[in-house]
CSV table of C-alpha atoms in Angstrom, one decimal:
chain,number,residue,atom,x,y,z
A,1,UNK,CA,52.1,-4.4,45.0
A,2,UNK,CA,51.7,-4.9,41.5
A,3,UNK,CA,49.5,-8.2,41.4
A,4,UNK,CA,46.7,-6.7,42.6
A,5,UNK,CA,46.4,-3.5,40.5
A,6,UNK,CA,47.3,-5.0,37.6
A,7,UNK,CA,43.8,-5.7,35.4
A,8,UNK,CA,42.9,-8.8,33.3
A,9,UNK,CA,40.4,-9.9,31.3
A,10,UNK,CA,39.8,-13.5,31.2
A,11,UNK,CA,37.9,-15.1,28.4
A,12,UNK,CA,37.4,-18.8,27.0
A,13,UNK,CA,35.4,-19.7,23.9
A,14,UNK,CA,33.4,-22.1,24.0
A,15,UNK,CA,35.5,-24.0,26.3
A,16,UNK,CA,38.0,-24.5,23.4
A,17,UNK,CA,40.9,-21.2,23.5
A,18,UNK,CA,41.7,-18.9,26.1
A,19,UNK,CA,42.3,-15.2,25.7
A,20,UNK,CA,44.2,-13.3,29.0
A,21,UNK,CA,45.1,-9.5,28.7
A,22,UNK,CA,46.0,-7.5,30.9
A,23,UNK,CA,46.8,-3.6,31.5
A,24,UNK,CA,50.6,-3.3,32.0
A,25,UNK,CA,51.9,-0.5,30.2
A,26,UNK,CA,50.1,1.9,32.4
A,27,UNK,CA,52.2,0.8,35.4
A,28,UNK,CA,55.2,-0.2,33.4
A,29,UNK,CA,55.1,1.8,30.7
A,30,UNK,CA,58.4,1.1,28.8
A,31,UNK,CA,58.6,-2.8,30.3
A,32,UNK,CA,57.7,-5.6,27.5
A,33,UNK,CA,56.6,-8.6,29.7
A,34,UNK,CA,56.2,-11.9,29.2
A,35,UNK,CA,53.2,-14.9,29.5
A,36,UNK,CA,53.2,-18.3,30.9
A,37,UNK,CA,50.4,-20.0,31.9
A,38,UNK,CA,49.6,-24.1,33.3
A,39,UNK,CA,46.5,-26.7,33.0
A,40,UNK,CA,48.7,-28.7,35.8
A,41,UNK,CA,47.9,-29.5,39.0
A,42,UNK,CA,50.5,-30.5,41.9
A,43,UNK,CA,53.9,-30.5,42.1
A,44,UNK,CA,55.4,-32.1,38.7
A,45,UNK,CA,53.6,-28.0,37.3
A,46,UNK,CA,54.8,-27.3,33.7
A,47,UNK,CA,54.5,-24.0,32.8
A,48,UNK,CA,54.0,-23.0,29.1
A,49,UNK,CA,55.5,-19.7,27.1
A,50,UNK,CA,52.8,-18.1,25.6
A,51,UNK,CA,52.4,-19.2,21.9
A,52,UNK,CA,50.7,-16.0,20.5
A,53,UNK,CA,50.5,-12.6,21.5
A,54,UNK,CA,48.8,-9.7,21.1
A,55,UNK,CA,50.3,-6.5,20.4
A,56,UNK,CA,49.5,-3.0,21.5
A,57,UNK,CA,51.6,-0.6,20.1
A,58,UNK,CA,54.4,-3.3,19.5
A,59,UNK,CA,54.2,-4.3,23.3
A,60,UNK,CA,52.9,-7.6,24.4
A,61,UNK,CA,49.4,-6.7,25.8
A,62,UNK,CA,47.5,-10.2,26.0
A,63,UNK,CA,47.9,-14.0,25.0
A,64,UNK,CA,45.7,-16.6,22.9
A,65,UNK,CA,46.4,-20.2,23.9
A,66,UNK,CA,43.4,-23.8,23.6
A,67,UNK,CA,41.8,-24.7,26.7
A,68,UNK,CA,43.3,-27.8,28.3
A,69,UNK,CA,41.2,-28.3,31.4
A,70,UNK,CA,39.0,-26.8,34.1
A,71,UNK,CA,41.6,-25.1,36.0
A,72,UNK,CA,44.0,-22.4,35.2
A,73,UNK,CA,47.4,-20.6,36.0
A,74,UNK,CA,49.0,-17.7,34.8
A,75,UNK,CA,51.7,-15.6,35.4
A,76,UNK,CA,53.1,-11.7,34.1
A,77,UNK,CA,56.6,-11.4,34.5
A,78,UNK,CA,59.3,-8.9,33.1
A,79,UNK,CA,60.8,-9.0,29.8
A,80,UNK,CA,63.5,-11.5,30.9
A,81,UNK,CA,61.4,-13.9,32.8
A,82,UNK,CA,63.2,-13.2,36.0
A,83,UNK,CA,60.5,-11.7,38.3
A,84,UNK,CA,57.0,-12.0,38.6
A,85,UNK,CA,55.1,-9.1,37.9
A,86,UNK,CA,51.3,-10.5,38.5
A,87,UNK,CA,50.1,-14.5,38.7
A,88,UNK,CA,46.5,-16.0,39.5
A,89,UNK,CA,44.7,-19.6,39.7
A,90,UNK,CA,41.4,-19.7,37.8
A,91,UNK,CA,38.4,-21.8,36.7
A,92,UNK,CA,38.5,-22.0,33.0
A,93,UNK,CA,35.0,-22.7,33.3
A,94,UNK,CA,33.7,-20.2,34.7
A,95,UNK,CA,34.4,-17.7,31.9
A,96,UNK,CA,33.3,-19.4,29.1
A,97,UNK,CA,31.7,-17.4,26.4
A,98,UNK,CA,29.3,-19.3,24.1
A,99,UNK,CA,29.6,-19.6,20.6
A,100,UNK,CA,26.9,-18.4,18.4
A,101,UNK,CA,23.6,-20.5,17.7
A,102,UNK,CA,23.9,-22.3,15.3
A,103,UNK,CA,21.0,-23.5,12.3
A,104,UNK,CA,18.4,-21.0,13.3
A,105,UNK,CA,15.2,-21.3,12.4
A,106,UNK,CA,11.6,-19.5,12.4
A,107,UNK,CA,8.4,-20.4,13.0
A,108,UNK,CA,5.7,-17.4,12.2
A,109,UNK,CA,2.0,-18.9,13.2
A,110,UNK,CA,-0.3,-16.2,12.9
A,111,UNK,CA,1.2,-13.4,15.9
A,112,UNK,CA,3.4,-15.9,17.4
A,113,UNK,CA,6.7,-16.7,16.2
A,114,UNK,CA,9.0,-19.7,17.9
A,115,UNK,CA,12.9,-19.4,16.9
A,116,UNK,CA,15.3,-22.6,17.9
A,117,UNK,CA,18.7,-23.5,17.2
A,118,UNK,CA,20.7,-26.8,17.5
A,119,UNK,CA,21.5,-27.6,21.1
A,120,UNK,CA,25.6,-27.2,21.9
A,121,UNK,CA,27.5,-30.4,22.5
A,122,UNK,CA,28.3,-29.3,26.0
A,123,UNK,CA,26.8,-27.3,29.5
A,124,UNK,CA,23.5,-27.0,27.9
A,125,UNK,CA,21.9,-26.5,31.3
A,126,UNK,CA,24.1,-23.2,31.2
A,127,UNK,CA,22.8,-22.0,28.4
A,128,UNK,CA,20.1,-19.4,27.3
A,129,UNK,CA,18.7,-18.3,24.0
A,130,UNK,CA,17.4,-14.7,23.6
A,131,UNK,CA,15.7,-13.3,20.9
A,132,UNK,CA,15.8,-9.7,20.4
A,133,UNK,CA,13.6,-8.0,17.5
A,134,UNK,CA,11.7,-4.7,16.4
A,135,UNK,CA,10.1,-3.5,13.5
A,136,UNK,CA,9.6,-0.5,11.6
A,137,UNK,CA,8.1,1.7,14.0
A,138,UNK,CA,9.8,0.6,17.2
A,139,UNK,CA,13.0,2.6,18.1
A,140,UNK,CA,14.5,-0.4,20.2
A,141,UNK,CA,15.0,-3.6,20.6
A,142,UNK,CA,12.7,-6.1,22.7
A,143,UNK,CA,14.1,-8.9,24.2
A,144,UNK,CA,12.9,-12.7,24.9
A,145,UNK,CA,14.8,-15.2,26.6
A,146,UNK,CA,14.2,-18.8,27.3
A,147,UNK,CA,15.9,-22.3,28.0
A,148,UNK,CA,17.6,-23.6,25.0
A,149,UNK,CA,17.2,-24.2,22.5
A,150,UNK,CA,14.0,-22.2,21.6
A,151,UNK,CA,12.2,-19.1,22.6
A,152,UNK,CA,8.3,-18.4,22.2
A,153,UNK,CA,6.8,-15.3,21.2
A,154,UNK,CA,3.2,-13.6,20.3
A,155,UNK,CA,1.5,-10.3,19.5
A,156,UNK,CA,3.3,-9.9,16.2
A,157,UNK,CA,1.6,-7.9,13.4
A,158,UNK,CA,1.4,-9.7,10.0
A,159,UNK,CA,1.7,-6.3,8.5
A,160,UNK,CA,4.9,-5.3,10.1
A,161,UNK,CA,8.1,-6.1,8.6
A,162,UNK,CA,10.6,-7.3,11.5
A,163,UNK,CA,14.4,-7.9,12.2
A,164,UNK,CA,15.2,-10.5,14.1
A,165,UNK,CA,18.6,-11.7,15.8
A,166,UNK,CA,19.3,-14.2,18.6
A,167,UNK,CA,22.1,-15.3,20.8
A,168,UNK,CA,23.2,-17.7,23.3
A,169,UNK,CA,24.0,-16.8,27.2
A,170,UNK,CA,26.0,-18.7,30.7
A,171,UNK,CA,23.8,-18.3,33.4
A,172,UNK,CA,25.3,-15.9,36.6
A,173,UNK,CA,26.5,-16.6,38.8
A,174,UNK,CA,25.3,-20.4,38.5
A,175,UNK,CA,28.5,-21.6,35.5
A,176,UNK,CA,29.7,-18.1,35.0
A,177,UNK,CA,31.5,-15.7,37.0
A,178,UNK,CA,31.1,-12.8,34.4
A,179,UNK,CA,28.3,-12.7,32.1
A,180,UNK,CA,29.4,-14.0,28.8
A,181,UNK,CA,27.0,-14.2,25.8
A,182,UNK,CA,27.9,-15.3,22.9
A,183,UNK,CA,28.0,-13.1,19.2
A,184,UNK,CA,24.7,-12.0,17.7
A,185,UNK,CA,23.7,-14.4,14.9
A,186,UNK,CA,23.1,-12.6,11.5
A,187,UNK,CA,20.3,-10.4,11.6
A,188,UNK,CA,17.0,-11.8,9.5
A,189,UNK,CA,13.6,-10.1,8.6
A,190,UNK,CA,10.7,-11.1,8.4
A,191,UNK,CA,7.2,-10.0,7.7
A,192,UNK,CA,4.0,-12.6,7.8
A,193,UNK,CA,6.1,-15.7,7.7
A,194,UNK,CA,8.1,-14.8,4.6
A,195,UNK,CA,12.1,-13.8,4.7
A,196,UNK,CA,13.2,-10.7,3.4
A,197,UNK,CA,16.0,-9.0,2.2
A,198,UNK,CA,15.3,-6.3,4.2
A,199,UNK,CA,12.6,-4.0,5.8
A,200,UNK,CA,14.0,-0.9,3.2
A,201,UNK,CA,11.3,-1.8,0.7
A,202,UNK,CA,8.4,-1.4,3.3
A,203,UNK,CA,9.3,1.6,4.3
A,204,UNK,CA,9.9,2.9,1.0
A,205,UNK,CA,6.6,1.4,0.2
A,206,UNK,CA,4.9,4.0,3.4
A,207,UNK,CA,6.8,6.7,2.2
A,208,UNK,CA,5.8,6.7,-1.0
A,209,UNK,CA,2.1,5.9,0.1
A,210,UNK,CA,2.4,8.8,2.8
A,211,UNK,CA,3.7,11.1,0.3
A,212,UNK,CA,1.0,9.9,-2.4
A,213,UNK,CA,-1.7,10.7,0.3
A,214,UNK,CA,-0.1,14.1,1.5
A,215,UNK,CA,0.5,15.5,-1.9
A,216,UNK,CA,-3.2,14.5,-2.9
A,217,UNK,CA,-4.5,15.8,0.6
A,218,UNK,CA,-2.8,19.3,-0.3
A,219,UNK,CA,-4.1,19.2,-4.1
A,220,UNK,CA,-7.7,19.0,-2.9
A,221,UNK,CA,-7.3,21.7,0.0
A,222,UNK,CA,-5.9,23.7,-2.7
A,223,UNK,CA,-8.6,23.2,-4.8
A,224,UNK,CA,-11.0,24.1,-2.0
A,225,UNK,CA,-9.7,27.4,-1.4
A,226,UNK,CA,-9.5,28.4,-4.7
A,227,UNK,CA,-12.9,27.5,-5.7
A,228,UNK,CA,-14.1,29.9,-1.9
A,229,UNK,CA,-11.9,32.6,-2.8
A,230,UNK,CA,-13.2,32.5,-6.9
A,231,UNK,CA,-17.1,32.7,-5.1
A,232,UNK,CA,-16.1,34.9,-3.5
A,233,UNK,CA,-14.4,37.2,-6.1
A,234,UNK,CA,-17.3,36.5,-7.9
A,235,UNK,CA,-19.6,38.0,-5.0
A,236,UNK,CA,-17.2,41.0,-4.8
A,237,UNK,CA,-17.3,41.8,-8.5
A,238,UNK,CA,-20.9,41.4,-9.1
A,239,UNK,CA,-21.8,44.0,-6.1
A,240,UNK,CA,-18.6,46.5,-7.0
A,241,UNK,CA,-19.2,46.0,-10.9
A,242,UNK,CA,-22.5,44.6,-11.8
A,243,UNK,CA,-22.5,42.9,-14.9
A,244,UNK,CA,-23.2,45.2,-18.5
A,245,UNK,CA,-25.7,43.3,-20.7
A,246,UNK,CA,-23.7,41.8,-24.2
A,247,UNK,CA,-25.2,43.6,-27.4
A,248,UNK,CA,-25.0,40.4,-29.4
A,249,UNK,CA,-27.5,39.1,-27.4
A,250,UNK,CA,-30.1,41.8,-27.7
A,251,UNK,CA,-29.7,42.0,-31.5
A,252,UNK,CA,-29.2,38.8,-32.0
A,253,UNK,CA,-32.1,39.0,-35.0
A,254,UNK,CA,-30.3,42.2,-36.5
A,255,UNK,CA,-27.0,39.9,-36.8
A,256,UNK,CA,-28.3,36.3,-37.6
A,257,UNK,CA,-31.5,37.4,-39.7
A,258,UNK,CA,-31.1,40.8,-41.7
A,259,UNK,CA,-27.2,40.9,-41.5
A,260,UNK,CA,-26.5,43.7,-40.0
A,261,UNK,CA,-29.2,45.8,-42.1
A,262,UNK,CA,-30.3,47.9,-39.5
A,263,UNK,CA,-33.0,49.7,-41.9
A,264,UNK,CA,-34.5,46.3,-42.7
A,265,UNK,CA,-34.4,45.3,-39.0
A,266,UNK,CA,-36.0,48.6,-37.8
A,267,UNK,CA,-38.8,48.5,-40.5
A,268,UNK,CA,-39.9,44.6,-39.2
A,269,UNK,CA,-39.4,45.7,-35.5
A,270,UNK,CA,-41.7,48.7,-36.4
A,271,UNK,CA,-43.9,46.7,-38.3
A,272,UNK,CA,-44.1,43.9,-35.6
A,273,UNK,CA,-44.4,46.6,-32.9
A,274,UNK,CA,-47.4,48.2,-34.5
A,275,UNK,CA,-49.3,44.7,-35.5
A,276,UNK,CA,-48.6,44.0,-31.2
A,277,UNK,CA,-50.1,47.4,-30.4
A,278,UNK,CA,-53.4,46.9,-32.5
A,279,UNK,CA,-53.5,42.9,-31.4
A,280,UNK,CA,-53.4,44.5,-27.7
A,281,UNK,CA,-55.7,47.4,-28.3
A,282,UNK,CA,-58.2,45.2,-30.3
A,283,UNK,CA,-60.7,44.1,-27.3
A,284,UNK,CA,-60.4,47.8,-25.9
A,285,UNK,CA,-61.8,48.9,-29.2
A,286,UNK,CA,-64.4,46.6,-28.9
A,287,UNK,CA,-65.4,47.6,-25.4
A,288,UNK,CA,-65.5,51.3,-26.7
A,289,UNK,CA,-67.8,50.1,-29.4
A,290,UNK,CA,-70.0,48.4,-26.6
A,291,UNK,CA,-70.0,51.5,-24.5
A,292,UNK,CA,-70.8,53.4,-27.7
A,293,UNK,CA,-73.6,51.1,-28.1
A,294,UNK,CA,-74.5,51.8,-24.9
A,295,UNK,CA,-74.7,55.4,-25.5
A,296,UNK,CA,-76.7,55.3,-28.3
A,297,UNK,CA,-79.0,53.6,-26.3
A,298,UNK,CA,-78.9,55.4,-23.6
A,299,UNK,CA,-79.6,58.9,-26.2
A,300,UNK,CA,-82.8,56.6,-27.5
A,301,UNK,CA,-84.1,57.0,-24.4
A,302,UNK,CA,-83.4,60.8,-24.0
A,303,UNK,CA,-85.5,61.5,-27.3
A,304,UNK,CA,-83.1,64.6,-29.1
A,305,UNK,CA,-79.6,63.2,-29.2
A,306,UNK,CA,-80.5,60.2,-30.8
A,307,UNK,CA,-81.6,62.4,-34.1
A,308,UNK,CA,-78.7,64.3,-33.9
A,309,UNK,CA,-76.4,61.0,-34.3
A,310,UNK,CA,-78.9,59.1,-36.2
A,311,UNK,CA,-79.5,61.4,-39.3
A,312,UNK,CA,-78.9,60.2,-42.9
A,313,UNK,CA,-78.9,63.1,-44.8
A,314,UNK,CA,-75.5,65.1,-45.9
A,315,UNK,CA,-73.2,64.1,-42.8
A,316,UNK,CA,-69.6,63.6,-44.4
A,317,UNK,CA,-69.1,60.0,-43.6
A,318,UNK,CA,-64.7,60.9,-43.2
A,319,UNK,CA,-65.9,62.8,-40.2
A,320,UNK,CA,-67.6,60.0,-38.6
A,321,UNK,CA,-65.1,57.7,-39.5
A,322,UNK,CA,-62.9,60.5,-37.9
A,323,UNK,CA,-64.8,60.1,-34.9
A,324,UNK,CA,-64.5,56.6,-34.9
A,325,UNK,CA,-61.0,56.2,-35.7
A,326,UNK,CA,-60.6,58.3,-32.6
A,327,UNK,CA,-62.5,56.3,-31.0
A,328,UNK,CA,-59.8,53.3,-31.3
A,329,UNK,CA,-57.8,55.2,-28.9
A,330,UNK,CA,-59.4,56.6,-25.8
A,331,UNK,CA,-57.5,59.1,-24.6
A,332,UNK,CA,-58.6,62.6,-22.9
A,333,UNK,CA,-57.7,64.7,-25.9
A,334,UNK,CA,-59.5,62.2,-27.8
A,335,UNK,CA,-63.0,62.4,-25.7
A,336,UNK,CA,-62.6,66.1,-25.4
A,337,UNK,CA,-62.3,66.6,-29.4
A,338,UNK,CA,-65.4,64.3,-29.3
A,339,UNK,CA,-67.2,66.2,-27.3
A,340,UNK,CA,-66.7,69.5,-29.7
A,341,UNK,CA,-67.3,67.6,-32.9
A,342,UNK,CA,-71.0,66.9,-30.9
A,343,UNK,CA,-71.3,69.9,-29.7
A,344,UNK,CA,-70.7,72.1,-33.4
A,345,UNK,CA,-73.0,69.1,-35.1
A,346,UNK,CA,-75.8,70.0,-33.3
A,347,UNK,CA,-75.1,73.6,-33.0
A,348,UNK,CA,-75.1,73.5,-37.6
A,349,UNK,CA,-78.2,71.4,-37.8
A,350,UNK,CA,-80.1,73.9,-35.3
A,351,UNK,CA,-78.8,76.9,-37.3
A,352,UNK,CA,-80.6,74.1,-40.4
């Protein structure tokens, strides 16, 4: 009962060496059996001791032997050789595994990029090639497979940096009764038709470019809410605070002209204040004359008053001048005193 649960893995590279192991130690767990194994067909059968084995744990767990021809025996037996533990009659063929492709090359045209590889000496109608890439911002790979020995491909981003690998495969069930493909081929990138070490430096390259545009992004923001937040501390302060008026500035003159001298600068403000007053009193003066002129006129016409203003005998001329200096400021105490000074003039020259 032992040849059918017994499991083995069958494979042959590249049509040149077989490998056959098998899973006896969990049925036979302290038995150490032996490998033979025939190309022969018919009744003069040779049967071959394994030449190499391999070891699991120091027990015999599977044997490496080259590929003589398109049909194969083999047979498991006990440590002694003297019963068969598991046997079976296979077609070497149909378990080939490819070896890798071999002298790869790229072709980058724009977005489309064509990979070949030199065409295996045998069962190339077998065969496949597949390409598998991705690139910087893809998460897995995408697969292309065609006829060998070259596979076709568009839509690729000159900006992008891509890895690249490729592999050969047995077509199932058509040559192969398990699906064999052969190892990856080293792993290339490329980015706009150039090769590369590696895609590390571009995305160094965005980080550092993200980071630049981030950092500068928060610099400005920062910026912008400091300069909202000083208006509107500025706002705040004016309306809680309002601003107090800087001395230096209002007596600018008593610092930069007279030196501090504040007797000096108050006589030339006084001085300048008083030659400003007379300047803007100066046509109100001369409208009071006018009316004056008017009323001396006007007193012509009434026949007495105009003596009583007009005469030349002993008037004191400081009391006219009085009058008039009076006159250069029209106020009511003014025009009432006025009025008296008239009114005891022509009272003195009556009592005359």
């Amino acid at each position: 009962g032992w040849k059918d649960t017994i499991n083995t893995t069958i494979i042959n590279f590249n049509n040149e060496k077989m490998q056959i192991t098998w899973a006896v130690r969990e049925l036979l767990p302290n038995e150490n059996v032996s490998f033979s194994y025939t190309f022969d067909e018919g009744k003069d059968t040779v049967w071959k001791p394994c030449p190499t084995y391999l070891l699991d744990q120091g027990y015999n767990s599977g044997c490496l032997f080259k590929t003589e021809g398109p049909t194969l025996a083999i047979s498991i037996r006990n440590s002694n050789g003297s019963k068969e533990l598991f046997s079976k009659k296979l077609k070497s063929d149909f378990y080939i595994k490819p070896n890798r492709p071999e002298n790869v090359t790229f072709l980058w045209e724009e977005d489309t990029v064509t990979v070949s590889c030199n065409k295996p000496e045998r069962a190339v109608k077998c065969l496949r090639l597949e390409l598998q890439y991705k690139s910087t911002f893809d998460k897995g790979w995408q697969s292309r497979t065609s006829t060998c020995c070259s596979v076709r491909d568009q839509g690729f981003d000159p900006r992008k940096c891509y890895s690249f690998r490729v592999r050969l495969k047995r077509l199932v069930p058509y040559c192969n009764v398990v699906n064999y493909s052969s190892d990856w081929e080293a792993e290339t990138f490329w980015m706009n038709g150039t090769l590369l070490d590696s895609c590390d430096d571009e995305i160094t390259s965005q980080s550092n470019t993200v980071f630049v545009l981030s950092f500068s992004l928060a610099v400005l923001l920062m910026m912008l809410i400091l300069l909202i937040l000083l208006c509107k501390w500025q706002r705040l302060q004016m309306s809680v605070m309002p601003a107090i008026p800087d001395p230096k500035y209002i007596f600018a003159d008593l610092i930069n002209d007279h030196n501090g001298n504040f007797q000096e600068w108050l006589d030339k403000t006084n001085h300048m204040m008083l030659q400003t007053k007379l300047e803007y009193e100066e046509p109100e003066c001369i409208t009071e004359a006018e009316c004056q002129q008017e009323d001396e006129k006007n007193s012509d016409k009434q026949g007495s008053l105009e003596k009583i203003f007009t005469f030349s005998g002993t008037a004191e001329n400081g009391d006219l001048k009085a009058a008039q200096l009076d006159c250069l400021l029209p106020t009511s105490n003014n025009i009432a005193s006025f009025a008296g000074f008239q009114i005891s003039m022509s009272d003195d020259m009556y009592v005359t």
